[in-house]
mmCIF file of C-alpha atoms in Angstrom:
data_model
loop_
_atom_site.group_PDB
_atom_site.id
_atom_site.type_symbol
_atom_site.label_atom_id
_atom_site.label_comp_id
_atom_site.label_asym_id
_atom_site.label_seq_id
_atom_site.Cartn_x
_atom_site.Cartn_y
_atom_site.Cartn_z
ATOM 1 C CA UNK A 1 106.166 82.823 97.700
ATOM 2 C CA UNK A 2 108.325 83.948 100.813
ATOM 3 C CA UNK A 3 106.316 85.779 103.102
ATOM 4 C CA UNK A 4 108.388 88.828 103.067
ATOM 5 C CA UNK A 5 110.440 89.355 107.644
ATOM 6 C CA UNK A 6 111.750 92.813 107.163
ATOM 7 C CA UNK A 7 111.253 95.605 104.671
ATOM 8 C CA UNK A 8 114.546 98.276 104.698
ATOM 9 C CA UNK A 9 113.459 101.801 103.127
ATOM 10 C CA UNK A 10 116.635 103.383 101.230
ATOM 11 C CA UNK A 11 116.625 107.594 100.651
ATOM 12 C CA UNK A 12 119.232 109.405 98.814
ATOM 13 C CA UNK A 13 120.112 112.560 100.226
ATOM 14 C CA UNK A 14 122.228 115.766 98.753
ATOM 15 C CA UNK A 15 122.049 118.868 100.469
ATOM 16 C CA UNK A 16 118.615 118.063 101.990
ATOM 17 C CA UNK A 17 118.218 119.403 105.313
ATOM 18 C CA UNK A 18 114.757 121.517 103.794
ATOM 19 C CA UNK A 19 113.191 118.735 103.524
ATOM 20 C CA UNK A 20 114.582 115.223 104.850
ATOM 21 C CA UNK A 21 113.356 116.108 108.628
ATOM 22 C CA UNK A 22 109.447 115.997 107.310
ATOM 23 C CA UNK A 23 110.230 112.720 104.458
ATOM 24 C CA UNK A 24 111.886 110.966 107.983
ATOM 25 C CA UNK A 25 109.008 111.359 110.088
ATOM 26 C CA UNK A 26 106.461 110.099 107.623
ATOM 27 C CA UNK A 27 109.075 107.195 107.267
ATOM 28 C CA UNK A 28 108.402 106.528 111.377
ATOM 29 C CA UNK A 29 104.590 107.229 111.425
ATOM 30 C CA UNK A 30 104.760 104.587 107.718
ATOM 31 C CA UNK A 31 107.127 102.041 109.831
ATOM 32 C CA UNK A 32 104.672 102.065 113.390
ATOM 33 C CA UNK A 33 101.669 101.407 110.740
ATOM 34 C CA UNK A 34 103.127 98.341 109.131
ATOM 35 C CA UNK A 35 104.975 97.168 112.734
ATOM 36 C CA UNK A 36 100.917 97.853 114.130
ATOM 37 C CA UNK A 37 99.169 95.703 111.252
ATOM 38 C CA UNK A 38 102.337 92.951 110.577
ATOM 39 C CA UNK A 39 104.057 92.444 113.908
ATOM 40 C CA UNK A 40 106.091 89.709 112.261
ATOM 41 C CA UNK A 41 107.830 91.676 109.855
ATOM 42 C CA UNK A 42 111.010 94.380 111.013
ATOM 43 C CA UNK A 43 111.625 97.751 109.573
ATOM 44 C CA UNK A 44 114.336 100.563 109.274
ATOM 45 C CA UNK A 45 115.642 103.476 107.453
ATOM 46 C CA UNK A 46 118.858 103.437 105.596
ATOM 47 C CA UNK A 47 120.088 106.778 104.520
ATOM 48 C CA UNK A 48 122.698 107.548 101.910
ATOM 49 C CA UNK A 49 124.421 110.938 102.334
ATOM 50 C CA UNK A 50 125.751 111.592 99.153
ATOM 51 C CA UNK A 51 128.147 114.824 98.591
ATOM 52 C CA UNK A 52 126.278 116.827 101.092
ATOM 53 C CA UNK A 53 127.698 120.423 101.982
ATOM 54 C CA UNK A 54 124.759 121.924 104.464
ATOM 55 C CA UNK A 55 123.452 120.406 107.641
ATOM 56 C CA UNK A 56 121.836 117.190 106.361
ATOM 57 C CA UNK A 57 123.853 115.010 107.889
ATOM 58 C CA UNK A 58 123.421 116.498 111.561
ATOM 59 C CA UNK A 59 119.962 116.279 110.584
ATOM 60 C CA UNK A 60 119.618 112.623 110.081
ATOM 61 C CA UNK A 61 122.147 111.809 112.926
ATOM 62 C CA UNK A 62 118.987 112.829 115.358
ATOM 63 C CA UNK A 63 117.035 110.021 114.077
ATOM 64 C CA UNK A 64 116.950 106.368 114.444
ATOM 65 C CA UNK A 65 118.484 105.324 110.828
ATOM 66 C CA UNK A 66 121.050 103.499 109.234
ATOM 67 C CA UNK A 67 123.625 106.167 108.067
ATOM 68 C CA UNK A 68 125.926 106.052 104.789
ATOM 69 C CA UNK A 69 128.535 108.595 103.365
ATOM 70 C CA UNK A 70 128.920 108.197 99.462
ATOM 71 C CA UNK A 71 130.929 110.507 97.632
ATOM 72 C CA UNK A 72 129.592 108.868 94.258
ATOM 73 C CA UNK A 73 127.785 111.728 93.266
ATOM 74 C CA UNK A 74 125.740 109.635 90.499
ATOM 75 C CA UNK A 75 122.080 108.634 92.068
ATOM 76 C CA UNK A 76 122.283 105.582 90.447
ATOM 77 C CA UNK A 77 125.574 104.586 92.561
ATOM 78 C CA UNK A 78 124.149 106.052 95.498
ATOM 79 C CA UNK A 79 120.545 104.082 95.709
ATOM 80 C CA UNK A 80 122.856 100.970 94.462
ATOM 81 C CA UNK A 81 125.471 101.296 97.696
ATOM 82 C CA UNK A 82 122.180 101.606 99.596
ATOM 83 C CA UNK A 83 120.541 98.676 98.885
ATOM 84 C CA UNK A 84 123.781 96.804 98.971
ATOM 85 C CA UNK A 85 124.040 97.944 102.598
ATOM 86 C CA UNK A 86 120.769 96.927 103.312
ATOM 87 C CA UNK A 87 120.591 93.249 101.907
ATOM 88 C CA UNK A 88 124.079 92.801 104.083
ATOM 89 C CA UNK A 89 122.843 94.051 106.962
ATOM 90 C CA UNK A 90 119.579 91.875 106.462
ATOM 91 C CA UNK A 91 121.771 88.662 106.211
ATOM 92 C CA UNK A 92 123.886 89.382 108.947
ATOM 93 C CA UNK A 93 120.251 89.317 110.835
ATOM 94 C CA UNK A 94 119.408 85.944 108.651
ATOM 95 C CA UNK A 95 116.968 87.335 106.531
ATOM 96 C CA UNK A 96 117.470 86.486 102.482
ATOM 97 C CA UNK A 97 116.948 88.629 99.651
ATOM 98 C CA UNK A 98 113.989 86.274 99.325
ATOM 99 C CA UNK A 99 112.153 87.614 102.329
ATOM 100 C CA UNK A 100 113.594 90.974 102.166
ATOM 101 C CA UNK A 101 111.416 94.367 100.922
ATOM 102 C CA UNK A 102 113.544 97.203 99.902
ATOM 103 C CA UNK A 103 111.387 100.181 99.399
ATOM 104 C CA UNK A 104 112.804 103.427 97.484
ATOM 105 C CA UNK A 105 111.804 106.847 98.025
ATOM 106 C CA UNK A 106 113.690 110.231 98.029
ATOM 107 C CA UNK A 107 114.889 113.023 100.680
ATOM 108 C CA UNK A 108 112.050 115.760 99.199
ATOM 109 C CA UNK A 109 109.422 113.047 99.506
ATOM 110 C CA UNK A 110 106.860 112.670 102.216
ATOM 111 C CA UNK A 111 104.967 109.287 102.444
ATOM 112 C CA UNK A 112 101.478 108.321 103.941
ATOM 113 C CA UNK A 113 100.738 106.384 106.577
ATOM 114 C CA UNK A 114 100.387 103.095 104.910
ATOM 115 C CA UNK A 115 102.851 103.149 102.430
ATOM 116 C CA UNK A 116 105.129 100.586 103.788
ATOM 117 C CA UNK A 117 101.850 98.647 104.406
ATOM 118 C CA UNK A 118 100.755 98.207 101.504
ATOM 119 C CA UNK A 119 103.922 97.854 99.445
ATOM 120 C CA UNK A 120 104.470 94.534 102.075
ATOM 121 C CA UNK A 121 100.648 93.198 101.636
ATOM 122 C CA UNK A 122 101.229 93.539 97.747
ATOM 123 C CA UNK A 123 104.774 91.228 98.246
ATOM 124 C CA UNK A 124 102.586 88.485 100.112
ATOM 125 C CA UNK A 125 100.102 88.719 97.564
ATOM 126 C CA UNK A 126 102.554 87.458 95.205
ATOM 127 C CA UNK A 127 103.949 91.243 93.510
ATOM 128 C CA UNK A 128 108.322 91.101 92.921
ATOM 129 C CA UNK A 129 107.744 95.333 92.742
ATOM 130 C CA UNK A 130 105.510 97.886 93.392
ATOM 131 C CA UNK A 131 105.703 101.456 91.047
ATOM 132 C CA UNK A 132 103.798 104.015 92.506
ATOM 133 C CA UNK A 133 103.205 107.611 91.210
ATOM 134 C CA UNK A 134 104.246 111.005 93.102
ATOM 135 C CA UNK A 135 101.982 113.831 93.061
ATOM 136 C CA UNK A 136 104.066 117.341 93.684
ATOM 137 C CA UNK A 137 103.949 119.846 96.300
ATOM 138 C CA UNK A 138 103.688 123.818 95.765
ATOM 139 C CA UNK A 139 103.333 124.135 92.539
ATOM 140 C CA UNK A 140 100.927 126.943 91.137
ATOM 141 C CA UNK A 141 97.365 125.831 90.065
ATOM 142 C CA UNK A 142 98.698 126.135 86.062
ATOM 143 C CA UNK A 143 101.924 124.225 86.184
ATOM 144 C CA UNK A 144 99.812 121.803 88.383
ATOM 145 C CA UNK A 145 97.318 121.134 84.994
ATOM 146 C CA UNK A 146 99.993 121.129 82.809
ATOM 147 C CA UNK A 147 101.498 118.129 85.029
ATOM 148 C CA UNK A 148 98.393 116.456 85.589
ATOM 149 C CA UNK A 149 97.983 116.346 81.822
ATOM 150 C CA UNK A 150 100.890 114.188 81.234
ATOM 151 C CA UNK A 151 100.495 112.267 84.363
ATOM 152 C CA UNK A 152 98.271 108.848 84.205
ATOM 153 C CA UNK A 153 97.277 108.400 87.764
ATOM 154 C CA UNK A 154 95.150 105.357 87.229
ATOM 155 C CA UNK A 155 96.040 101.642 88.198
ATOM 156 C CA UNK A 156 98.296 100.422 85.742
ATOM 157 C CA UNK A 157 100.250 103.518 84.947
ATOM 158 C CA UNK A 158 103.131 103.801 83.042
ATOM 159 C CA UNK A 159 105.134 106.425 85.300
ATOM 160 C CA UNK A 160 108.679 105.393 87.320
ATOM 161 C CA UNK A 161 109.763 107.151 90.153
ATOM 162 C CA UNK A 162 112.836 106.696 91.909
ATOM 163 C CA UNK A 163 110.806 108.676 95.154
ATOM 164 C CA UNK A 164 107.898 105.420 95.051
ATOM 165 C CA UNK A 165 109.332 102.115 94.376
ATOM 166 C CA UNK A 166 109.368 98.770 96.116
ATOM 167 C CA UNK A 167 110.907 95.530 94.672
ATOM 168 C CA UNK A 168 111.672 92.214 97.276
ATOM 169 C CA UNK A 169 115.651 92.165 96.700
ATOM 170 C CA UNK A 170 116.304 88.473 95.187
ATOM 171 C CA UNK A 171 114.240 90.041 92.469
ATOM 172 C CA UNK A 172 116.496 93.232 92.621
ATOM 173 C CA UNK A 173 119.480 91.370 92.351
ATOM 174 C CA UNK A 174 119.023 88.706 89.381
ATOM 175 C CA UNK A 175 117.660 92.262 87.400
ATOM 176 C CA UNK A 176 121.352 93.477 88.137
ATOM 177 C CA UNK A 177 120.436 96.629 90.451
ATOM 178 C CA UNK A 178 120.670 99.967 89.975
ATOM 179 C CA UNK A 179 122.444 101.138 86.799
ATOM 180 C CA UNK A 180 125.630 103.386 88.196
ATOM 181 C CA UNK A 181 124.122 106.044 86.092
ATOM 182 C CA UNK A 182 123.413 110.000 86.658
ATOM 183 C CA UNK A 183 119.733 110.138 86.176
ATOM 184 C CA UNK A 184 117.053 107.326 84.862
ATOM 185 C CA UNK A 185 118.467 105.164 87.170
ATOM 186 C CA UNK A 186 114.981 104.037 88.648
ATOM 187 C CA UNK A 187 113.646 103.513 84.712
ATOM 188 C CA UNK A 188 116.939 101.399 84.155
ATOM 189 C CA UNK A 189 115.846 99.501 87.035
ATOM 190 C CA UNK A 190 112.333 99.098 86.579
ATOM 191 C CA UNK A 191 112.534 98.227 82.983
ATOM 192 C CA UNK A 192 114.953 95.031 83.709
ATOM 193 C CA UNK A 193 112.605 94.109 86.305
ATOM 194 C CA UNK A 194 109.978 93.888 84.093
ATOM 195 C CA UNK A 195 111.906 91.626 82.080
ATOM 196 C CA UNK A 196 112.621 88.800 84.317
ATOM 197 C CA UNK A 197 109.268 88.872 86.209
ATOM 198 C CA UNK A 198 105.497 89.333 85.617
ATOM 199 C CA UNK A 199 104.504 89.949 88.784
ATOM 200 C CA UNK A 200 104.595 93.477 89.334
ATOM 201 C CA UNK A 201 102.082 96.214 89.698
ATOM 202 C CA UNK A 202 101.733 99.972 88.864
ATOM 203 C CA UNK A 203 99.786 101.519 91.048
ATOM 204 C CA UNK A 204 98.344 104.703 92.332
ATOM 205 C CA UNK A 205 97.491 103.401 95.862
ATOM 206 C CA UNK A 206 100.571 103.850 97.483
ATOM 207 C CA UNK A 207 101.081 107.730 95.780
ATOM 208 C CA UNK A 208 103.544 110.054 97.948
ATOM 209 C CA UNK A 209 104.288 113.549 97.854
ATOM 210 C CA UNK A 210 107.461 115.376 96.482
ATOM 211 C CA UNK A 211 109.076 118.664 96.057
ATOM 212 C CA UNK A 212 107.628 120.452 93.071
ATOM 213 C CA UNK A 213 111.213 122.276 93.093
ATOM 214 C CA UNK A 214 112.532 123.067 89.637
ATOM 215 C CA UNK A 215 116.175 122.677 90.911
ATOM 216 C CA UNK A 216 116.849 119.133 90.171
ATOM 217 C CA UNK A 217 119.623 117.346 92.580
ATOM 218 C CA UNK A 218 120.600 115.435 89.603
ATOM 219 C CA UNK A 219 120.816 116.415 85.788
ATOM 220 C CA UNK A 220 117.858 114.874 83.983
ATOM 221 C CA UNK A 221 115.863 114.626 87.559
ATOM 222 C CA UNK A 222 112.640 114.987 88.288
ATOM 223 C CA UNK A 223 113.075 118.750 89.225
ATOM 224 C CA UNK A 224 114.770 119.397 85.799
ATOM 225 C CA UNK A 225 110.886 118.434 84.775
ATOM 226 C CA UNK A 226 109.825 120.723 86.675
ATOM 227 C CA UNK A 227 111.483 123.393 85.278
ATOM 228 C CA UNK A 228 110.905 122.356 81.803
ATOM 229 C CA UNK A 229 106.975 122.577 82.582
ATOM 230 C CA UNK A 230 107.728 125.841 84.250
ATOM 231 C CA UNK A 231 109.228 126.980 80.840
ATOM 232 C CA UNK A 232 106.848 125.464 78.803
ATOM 233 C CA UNK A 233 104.299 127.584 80.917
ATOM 234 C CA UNK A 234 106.175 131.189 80.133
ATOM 235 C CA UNK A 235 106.060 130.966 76.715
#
């Protein structure tokens, strides 16, 4: 197995300027971890601005990241141009999809300190992807039961977020990438992952936090979820 020499984190990002300054920050403190406990392997941040109307873009420009404009619209075509960009950019530096981590995770999403960490220690320890569940933020103590009743947090879950994935990108690339889909892009993903490789894990050790928003950024999103617990919850 290829130790793993530089792990590229890709966020989508529509109309995010709420709530990409907080998921960017935990994306430096998660970076200095990893750089602190595996000085041998590089990081960075590619963003993909996709259709974005408010201040986003200004947002993101004040941070050291990699910076893409897609006017896809699909999340499926935006994550894909994303980790495109990033496997180029890692040749270019003469590191192969072999030793190269791509890490997903979303614009809403805030990440803990040793997310990156871990994802990397489970890649040397012979993983090809790591799923890992997302708790949400600010929802009321009801519609917070009523998730955490169809939500298996355990090791070994069955849940796929686009906002908590890792995969090394060799692996990424013989599964074909991201489906140029609308929504379910990450299950697309996942699930043809699973079929060319056992070694994966699902796991609840790497859990981040998202926007318990019921305005979903894409139709079929995790926010559309949201609402339908919401609405479930009226009745």
């Amino acid at each position: 197995m290829t130790p793993i020499r530089h792990a590229e984190v890709v966020v989508p990002a529509r109309d995010e300027q709420a709530h990409i300054p907080a998921c960017l920050h935990s994306l430096q403190r998660s970076m200095s971890v990893l750089r602190a406990g595996a000085p041998g392997v590089s990081c960075g941040v590619t963003v993909v601005l996709n259709r974005c109307t408010d201040d986003t873009a200004e947002i993101v420009g004040a941070f050291d990241v990699h910076v893409l404009t897609s006017a896809a619209g699909r999340i499926g075509a935006v994550r894909r141009s994303g980790v495109a960009a990033a496997i180029s950019r890692a040749r270019r530096a003469g590191v192969e999809p072999d030793a190269l981590w791509i890490a997903c995770t979303d614009a809403d999403t805030v990440v803990p300190g040793d997310w990156l960490r871990r994802q990397v220690e489970f890649a040397d320890s012979g993983q090809d992807a790591v799923i890992g569940t997302v708790t949400p933020a600010d929802l009321s103590p009801q519609l917070y039961q009523r998730w955490l009743r169809d939500h298996d947090l355990s090791e070994g879950h069955d849940h796929v977020h686009g906002a908590n994935l890792g995969f090394r990108a060799d692996v990424y690339l013989r599964a074909g990438g991201f489906p140029d889909v609308e929504s379910q892009e990450d299950v697309g993903l996942v699930d043809r992952i699973r079929d060319s490789t056992p070694r994966w894990i699902a796991t609840h050790q790497t859990s981040v936090l998202t926007s318990g928003r019921s305005e979903s950024r894409v139709s079929g999103g995790f926010g559309s979820y949201i609402a339908d617990l919401d609405a479930e919850a009226a009745q």
